[in-house]
Coordinates of C-alpha atoms in Angstrom, one line a residue:
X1 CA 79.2 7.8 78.3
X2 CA 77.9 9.8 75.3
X3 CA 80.2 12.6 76.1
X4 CA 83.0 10.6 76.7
X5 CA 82.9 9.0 73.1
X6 CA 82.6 12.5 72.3
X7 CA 86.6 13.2 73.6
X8 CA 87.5 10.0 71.8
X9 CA 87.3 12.5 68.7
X10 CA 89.6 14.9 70.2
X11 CA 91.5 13.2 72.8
X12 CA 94.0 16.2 73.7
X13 CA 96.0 19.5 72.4
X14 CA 98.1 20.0 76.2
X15 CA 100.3 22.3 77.3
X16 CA 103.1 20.4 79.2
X17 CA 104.5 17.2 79.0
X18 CA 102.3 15.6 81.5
X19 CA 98.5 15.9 82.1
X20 CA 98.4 15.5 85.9
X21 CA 94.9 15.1 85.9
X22 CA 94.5 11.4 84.8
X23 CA 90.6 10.9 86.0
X24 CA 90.3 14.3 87.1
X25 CA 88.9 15.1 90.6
X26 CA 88.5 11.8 91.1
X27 CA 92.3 10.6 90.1
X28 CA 95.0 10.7 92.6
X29 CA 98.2 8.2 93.4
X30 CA 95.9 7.0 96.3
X31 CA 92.6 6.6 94.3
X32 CA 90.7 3.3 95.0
X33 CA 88.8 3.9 91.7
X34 CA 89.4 2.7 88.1
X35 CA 91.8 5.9 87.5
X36 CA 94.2 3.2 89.9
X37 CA 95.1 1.7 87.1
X38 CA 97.2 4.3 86.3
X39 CA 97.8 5.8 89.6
X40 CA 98.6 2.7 91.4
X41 CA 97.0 -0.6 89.7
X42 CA 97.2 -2.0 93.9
X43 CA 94.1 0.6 94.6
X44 CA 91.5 -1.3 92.5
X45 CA 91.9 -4.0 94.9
X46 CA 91.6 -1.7 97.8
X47 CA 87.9 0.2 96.3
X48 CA 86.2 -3.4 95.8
X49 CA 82.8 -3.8 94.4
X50 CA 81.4 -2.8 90.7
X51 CA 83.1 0.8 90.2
X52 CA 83.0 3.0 86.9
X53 CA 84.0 6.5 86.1
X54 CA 83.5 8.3 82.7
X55 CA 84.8 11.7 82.2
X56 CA 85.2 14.7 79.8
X57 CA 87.6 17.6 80.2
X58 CA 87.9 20.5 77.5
X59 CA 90.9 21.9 77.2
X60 CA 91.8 25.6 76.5
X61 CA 95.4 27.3 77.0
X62 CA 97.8 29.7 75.6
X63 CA 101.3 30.0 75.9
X64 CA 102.9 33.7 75.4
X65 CA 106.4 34.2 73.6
X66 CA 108.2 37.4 73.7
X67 CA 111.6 36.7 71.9
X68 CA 114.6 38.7 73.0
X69 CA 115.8 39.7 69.4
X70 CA 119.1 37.6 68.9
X71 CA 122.9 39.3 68.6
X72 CA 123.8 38.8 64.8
X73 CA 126.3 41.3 65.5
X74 CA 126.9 44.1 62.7
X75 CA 127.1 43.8 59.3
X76 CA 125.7 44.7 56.0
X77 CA 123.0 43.4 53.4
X78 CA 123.7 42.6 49.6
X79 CA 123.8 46.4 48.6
X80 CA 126.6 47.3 51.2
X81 CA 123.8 48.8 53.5
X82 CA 124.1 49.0 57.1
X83 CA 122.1 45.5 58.1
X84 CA 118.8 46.6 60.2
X85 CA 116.9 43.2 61.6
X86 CA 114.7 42.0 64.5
X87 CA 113.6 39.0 64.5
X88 CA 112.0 39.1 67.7
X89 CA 108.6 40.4 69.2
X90 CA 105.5 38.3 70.1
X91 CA 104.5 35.2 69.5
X92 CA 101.2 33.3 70.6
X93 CA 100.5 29.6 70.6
X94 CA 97.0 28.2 71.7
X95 CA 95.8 25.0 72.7
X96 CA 92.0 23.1 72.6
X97 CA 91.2 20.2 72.6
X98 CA 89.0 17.3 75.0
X99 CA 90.6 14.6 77.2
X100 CA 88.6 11.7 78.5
X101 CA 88.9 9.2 81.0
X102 CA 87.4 5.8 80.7
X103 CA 87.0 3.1 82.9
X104 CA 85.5 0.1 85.3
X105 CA 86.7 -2.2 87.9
X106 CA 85.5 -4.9 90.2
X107 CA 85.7 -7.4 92.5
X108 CA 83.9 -10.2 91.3
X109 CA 82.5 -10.9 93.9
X110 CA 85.7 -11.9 95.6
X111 CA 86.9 -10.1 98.5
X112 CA 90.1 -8.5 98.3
X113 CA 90.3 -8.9 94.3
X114 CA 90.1 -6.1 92.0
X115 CA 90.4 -6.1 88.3
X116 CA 89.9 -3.2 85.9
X117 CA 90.1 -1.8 82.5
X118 CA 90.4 1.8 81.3
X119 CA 91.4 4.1 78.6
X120 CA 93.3 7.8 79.4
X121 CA 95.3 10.3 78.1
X122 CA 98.3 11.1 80.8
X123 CA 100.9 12.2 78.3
X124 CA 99.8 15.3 76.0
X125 CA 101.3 18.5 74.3
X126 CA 100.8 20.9 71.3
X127 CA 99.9 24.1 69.8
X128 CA 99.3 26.6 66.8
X129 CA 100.4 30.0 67.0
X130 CA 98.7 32.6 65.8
X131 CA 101.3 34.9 64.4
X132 CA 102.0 34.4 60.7
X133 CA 105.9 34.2 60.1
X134 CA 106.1 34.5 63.7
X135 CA 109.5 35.1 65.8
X136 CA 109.1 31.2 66.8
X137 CA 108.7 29.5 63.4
X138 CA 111.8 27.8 63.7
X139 CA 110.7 26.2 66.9
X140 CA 106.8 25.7 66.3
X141 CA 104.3 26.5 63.9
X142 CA 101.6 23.5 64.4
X143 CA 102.1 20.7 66.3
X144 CA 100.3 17.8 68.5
X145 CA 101.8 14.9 70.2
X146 CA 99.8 12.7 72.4
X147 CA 99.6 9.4 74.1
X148 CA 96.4 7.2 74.5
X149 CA 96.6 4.3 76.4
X150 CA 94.1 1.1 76.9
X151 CA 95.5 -0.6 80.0
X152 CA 93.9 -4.1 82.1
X153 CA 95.3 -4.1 85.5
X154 CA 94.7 -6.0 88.7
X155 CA 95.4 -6.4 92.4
X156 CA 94.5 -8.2 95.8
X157 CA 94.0 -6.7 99.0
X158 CA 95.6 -9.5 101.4
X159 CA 93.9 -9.4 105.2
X160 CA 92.7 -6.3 104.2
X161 CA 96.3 -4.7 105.0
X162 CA 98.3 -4.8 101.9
X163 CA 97.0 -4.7 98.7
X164 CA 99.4 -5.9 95.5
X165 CA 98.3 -4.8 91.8
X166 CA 100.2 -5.3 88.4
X167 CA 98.9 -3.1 85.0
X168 CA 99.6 -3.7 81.6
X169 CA 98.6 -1.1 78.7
X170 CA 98.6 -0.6 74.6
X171 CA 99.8 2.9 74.2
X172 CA 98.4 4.4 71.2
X173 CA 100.8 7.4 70.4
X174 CA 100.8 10.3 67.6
X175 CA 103.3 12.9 66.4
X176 CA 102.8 16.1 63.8
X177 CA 104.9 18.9 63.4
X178 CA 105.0 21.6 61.0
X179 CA 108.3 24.2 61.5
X180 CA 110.6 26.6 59.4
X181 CA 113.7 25.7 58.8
X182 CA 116.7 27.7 58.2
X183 CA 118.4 27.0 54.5
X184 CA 121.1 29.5 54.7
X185 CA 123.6 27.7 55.7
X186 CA 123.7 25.3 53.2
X187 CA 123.0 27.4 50.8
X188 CA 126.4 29.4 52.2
X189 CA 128.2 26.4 51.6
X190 CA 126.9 25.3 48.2
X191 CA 128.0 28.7 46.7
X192 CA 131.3 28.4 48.5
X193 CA 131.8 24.6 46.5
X194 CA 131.0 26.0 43.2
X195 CA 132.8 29.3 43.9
X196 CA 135.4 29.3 46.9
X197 CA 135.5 32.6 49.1
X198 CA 132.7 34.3 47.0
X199 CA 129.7 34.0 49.9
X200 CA 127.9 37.4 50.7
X201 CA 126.1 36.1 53.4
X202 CA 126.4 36.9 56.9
X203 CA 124.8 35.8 60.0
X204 CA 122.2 38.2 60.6
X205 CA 120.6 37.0 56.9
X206 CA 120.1 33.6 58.3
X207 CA 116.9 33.9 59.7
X208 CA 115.5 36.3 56.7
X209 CA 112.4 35.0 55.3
X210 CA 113.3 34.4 51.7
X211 CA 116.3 32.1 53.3
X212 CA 114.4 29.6 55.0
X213 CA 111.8 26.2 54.1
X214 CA 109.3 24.2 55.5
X215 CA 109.2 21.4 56.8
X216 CA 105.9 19.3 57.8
X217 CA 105.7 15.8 59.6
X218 CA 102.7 14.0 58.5
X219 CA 100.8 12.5 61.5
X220 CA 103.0 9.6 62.6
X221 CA 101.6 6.8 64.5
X222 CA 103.5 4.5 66.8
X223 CA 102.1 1.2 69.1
X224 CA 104.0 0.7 71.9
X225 CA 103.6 -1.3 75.1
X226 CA 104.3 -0.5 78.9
X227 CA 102.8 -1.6 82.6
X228 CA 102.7 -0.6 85.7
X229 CA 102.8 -1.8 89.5
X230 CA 102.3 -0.8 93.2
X231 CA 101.6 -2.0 97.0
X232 CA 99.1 0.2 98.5
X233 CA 99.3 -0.3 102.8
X234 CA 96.1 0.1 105.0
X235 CA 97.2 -0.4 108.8
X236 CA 94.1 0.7 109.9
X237 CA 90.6 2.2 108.3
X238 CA 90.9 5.5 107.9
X239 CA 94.4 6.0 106.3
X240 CA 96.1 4.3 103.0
X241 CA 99.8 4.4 102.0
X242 CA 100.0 3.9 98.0
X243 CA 103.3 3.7 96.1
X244 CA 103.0 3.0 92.3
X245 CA 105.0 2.5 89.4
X246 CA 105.0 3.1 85.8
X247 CA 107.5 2.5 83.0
X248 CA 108.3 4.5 80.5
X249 CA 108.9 3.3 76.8
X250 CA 110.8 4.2 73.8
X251 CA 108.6 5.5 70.6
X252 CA 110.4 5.4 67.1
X253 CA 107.8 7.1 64.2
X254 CA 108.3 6.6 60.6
X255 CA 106.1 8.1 57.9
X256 CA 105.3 11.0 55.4
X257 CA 107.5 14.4 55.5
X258 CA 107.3 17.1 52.9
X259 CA 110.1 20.1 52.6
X260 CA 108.9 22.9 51.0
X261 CA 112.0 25.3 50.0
X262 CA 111.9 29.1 48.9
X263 CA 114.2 30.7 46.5
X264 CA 116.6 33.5 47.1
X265 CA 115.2 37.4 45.9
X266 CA 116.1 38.0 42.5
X267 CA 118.8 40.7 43.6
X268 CA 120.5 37.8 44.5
X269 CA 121.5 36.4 41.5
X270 CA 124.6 34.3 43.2
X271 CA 122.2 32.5 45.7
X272 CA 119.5 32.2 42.9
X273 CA 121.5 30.6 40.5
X274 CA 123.3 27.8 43.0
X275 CA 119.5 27.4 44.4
X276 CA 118.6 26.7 40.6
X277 CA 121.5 25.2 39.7
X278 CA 120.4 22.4 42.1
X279 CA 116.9 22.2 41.6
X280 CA 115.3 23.9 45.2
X281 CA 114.0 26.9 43.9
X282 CA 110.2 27.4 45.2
X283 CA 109.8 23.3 45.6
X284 CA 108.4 20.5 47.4
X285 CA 109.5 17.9 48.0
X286 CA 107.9 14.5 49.7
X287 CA 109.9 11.7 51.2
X288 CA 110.3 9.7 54.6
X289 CA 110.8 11.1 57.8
X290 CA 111.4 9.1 61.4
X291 CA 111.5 10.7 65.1
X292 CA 112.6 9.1 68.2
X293 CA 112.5 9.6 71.5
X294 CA 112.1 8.2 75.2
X295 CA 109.2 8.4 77.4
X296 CA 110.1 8.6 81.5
X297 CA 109.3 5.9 84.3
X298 CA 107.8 7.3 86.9
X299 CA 107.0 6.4 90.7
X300 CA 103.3 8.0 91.9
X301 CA 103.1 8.1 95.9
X302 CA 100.0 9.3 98.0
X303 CA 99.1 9.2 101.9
X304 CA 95.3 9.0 102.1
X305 CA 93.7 9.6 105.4
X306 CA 89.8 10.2 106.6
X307 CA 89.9 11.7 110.0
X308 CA 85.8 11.5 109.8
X309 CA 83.8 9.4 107.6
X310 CA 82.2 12.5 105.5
X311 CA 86.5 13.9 105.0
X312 CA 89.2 12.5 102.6
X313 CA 92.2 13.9 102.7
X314 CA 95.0 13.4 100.5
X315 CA 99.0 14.3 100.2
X316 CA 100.3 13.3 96.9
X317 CA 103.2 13.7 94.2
X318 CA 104.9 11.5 91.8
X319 CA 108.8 11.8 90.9
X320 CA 109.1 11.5 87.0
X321 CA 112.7 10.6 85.5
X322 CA 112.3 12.9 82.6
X323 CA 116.0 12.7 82.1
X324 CA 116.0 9.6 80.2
X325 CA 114.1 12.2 77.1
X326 CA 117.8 14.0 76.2
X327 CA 117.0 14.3 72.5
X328 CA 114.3 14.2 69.4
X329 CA 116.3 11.6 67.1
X330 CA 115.0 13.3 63.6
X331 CA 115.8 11.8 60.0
X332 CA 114.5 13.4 56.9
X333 CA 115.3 10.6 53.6
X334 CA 114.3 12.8 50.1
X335 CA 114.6 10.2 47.1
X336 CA 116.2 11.3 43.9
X337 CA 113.2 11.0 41.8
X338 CA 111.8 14.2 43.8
X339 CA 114.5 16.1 42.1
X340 CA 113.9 17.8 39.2
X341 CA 117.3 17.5 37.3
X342 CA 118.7 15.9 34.4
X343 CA 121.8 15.8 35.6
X344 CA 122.0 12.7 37.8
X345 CA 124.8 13.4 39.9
X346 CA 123.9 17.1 40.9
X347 CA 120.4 15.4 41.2
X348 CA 121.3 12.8 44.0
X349 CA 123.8 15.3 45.7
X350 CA 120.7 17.7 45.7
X351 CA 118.5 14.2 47.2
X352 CA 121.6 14.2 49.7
X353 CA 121.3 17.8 50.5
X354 CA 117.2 17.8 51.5
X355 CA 117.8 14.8 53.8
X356 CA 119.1 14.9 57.1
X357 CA 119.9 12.9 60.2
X358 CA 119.8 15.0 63.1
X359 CA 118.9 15.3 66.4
X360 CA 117.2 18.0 68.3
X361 CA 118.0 18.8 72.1
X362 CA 115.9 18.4 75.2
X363 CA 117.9 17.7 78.3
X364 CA 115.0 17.4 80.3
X365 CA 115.6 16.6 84.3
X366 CA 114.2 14.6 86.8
X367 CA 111.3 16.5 88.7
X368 CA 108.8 16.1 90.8
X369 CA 105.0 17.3 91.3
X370 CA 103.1 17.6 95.0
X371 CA 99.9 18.4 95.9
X372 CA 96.6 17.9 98.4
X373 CA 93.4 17.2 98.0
X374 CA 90.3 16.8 99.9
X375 CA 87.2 15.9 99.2
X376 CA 84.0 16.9 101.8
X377 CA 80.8 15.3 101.6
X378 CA 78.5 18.0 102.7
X379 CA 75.0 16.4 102.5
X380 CA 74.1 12.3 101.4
X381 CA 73.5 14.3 97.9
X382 CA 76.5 16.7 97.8
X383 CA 80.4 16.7 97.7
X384 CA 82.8 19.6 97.5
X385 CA 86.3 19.1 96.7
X386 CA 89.3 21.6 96.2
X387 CA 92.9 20.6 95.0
X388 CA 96.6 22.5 94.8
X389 CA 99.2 20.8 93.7
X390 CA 102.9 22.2 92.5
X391 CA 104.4 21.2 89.4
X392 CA 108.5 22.0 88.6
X393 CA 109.5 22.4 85.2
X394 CA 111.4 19.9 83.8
X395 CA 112.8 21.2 81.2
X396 CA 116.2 23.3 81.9
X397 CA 116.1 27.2 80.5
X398 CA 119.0 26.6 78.1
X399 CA 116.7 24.2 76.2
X400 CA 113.2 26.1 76.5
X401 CA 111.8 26.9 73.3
X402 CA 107.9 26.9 72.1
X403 CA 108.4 23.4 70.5
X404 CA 110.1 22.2 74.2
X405 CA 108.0 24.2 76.8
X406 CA 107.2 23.9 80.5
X407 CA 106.8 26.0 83.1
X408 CA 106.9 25.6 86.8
X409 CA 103.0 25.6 87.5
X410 CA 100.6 25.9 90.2
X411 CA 97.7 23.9 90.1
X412 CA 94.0 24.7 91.4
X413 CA 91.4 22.9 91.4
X414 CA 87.7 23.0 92.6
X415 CA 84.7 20.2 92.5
X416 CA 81.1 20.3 92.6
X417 CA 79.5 16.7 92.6
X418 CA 75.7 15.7 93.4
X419 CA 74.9 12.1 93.8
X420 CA 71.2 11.9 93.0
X421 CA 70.9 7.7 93.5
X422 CA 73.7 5.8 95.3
X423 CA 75.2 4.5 92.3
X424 CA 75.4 7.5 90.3
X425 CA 77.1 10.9 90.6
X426 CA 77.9 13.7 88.4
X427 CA 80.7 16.0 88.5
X428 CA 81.8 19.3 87.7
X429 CA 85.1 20.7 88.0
X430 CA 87.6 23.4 87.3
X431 CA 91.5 23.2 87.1
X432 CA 93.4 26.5 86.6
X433 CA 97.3 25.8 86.1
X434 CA 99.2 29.3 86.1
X435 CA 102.4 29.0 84.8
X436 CA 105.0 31.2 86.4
X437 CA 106.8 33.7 83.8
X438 CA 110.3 32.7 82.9
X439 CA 112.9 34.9 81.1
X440 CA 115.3 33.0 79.4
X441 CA 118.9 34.5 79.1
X442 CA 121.3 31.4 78.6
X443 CA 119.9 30.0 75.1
X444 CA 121.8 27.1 74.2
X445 CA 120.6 27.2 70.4
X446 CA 122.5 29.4 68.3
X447 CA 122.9 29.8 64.4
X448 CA 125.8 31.4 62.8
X449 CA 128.0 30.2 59.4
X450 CA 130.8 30.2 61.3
X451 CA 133.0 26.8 60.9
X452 CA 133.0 26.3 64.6
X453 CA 128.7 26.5 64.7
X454 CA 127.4 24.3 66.9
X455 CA 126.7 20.8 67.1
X456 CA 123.6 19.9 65.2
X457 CA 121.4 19.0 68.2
X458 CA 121.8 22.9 69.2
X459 CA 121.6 24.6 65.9
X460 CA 118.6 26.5 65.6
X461 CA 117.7 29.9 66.4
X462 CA 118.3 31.3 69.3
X463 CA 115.2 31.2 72.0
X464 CA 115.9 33.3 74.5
X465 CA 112.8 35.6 75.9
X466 CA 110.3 35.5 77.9
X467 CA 108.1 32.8 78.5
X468 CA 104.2 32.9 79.6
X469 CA 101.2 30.3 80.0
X470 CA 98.6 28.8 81.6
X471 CA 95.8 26.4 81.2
X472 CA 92.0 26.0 81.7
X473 CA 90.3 22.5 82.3
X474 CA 86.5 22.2 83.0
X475 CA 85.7 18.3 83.1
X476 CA 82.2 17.2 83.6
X477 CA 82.6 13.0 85.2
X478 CA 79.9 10.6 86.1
X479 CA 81.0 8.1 88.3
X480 CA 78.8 5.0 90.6
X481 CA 80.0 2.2 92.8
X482 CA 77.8 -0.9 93.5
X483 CA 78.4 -3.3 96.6
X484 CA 82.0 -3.1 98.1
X485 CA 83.0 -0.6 101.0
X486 CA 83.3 2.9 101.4

């Protein structure tokens, strides 16, 4: 317990969208355990007797980023030189962080009932890269977004054939994000408003250093509320059919932003003075920012089966409607009184400037995970259990960037548990997910100052490159049952 109070501090810094490991080696769609509850709440119905399971699960991974450098085309700087730029090479993101697992169920003393309570982590991602000014700082220079939810759930096993369970859960959720942002183009067209047709610039400049900002999202905190449900089928003893369901939810954020602009080089005297002449040279600015987005339903299935009374075997997956998460919905508002002008009219078109309303694309697809476990009990003190599960990417190449990443992974897991009294046992396991190497050629983010750019949801830098990863979870879990079945 003391260790998992521990993780509370730290609840998770993932590297994909989902953490498929909601109560660990013990956690499956056709678990019987308080992990049900977000498996399948039926299954706490199915366990019976007093059942509790705390668990702890450090965290490491690193995603690799080598960025194809983008096709500018030709051109020439501000003193008529032939333009020389890369703005690709090698970019490194790492991850840390603890997840826990929480939670207790019982019957009451009631056969065929089953009520529980837990909290979890099952939704998780973020990162800090390593490389100052690195070739991905439009995408991702510090982030974490995670989901922790406190859910009550129950069920009844009826004639001991089909159990029926209904869950219901607070979701506790938190987004940050800090990420460069490209001023070019709006400086491109402020010079052309005060003088028409005199722009240098070309589209190679627009990822240069001096020609970009800043921008950090505060950590923004968001309540939301969702539940789940599922029939779990025993025809006979040894095997169990469990179908669950979870819904997915909307999340809308509001809270603190801060931009933080550059100014043009002084050989640019054009850019310097319209960056000046509107008050964003070398400042910061605070105001209000908002994201939005939608979280998937999902359906978790399992077929559990226990040829021998010492063997549980397990085929499982989940399909996960990822689609419905097309787009971040991001507003930046900058008040005038953050401008430093006398001039109120340049001031509030300056305000008007700073803020946006965009959005930013994901286009994520459905997919689906699969895997099996078993589990082994070796001696009346000792369990063994292995795990390999495959998980496809859901997230299309022409979107993949470091701030929208995922890989398709496989999964492997091992477990060492010793049960020294009957209604205690400690575990020890290890999860490697190896992400498969993915070279992205059809970028659908592009930046140019063209009049035909494109649409705002697509304009950032390009990401094409290739994509690496993979991530390292050693959980330690003490779990106990009291009265009930096997």
């Amino acid at each position: 317990m003391f260790i998992a109070l521990l993780a509370l501090l730290n609840p998770a810094n993932a590297a994909s969208l989902d953490l498929l490991e909601v109560g660990g080696a013990w956690g499956t769609p056709g678990a019987t355990n308080p992990s049900a509850l977000w498996w399948n709440p039926a299954g706490i119905a199915v366990g019976g007797g007093h059942q509790y399971l705390v668990e702890g699960a450090p965290v490491l991974a690193t995603v690799g980023y080598d960025r194809t450098n983008p096709d500018y085309g030709e051109g020439t700087d501000l003193f008529g030189e032939e333009a020389n730029y890369n703005y690709g090479g090698r970019d490194d993101i790492t991850f840390s962080g603890v997840v826990p697992f929480i939670g207790a169920s019982s019957d009451f003393g009631v056969d065929g009932l089953g009520i529980g309570a837990a909290l979890y982590v099952p939704t998780a991602r973020g990162g800090v890269s390593q490389t100052k000014n690195g070739p991905g700082r439009y995408h991702l220079i510090d982030g974490d977004i995670k989901s922790i939810h406190v859910a009550l759930g129950g069920g009844y096993h009826i004639a001991d054939k089909v159990a029926l369970g209904v869950s219901g859960a607070l979701t506790m959720n938190s987004w940050e994000a800090v990420t460069d942002v490209e001023t070019l183009s709006s400086l491109d067209e402020g010079i052309n408003d005060i003088f028409p047709g005199s722009s240098p610039y070309q589209d190679w400049m627009i990822e240069q250093q001096d020609y970009s900002g800043q921008l950090t999202f505060e950590t923004l905190h968001q309540n939301a509320l969702t539940f789940g449900a599922g029939i779990y089928i025993t025809p006979v003893d040894k095997l169990g059919i469990s179908i669950g369901y979870h819904q997915g939810y909307r999340l809308d954020y509001e809270g603190d932003v801060e931009i933080a602009l550059g100014c043009p080089p002084d050989f640019d005297g054009l850019g310097r003075f319209a960056a000046e002449s509107r008050g964003i040279c070398d400042s910061t600015f605070k105001g209000e920012g908002t994201i939005g987005y939608d979280l998937p339903s999902r359906f978790n299935f399992g077929v559990v089966v226990q040829p021998i009374d010492k063997v549980r075997l397990e085929a499982m997956g989940s399909y996960v409607m990822w689609s419905v998460f097309t787009d971040y919905d991001i507003t930046t508002k900058i008040d005038r009184s953050q401008i430093d002008l006398d001039d109120d009219v340049v001031a509030e078109e300056t305000a008007a400037l700073v803020s946006q309303n965009r959005k930013w694309a994901r286009d994520n697809r459905n997919t689906v995970w699969l895997g099996v476990d078993g589990k082994v009990k070796i001696h009346k003190l000792f369990t063994a259990g292995a795990r390999v599960f495959y998980d496809r990417s859901a997230i299309p190449s022409s979107v993949k960037s470091t701030n929208n990443y995922d890989l398709d992974t496989l999964g492997l897991m091992g477990l060492a548990a010793v049960t020294p009294h009957d209604a205690v046992g400690i575990g020890l396991s290890f999860t490697r997910h190896q992400m498969f190497a993915q070279t992205v050629k059809d970028s659908a983010y592009g930046l140019t100052l063209e009049e035909d750019r494109k649409a705002d949801r697509l304009y950032y830098p390009s990401a094409n490159g290739t994509y690496t990863g993979g991530i390292n979870r050693i959980a330690l879990s003490v779990t106990g049952k009291f009265g009930g079945g096997e």
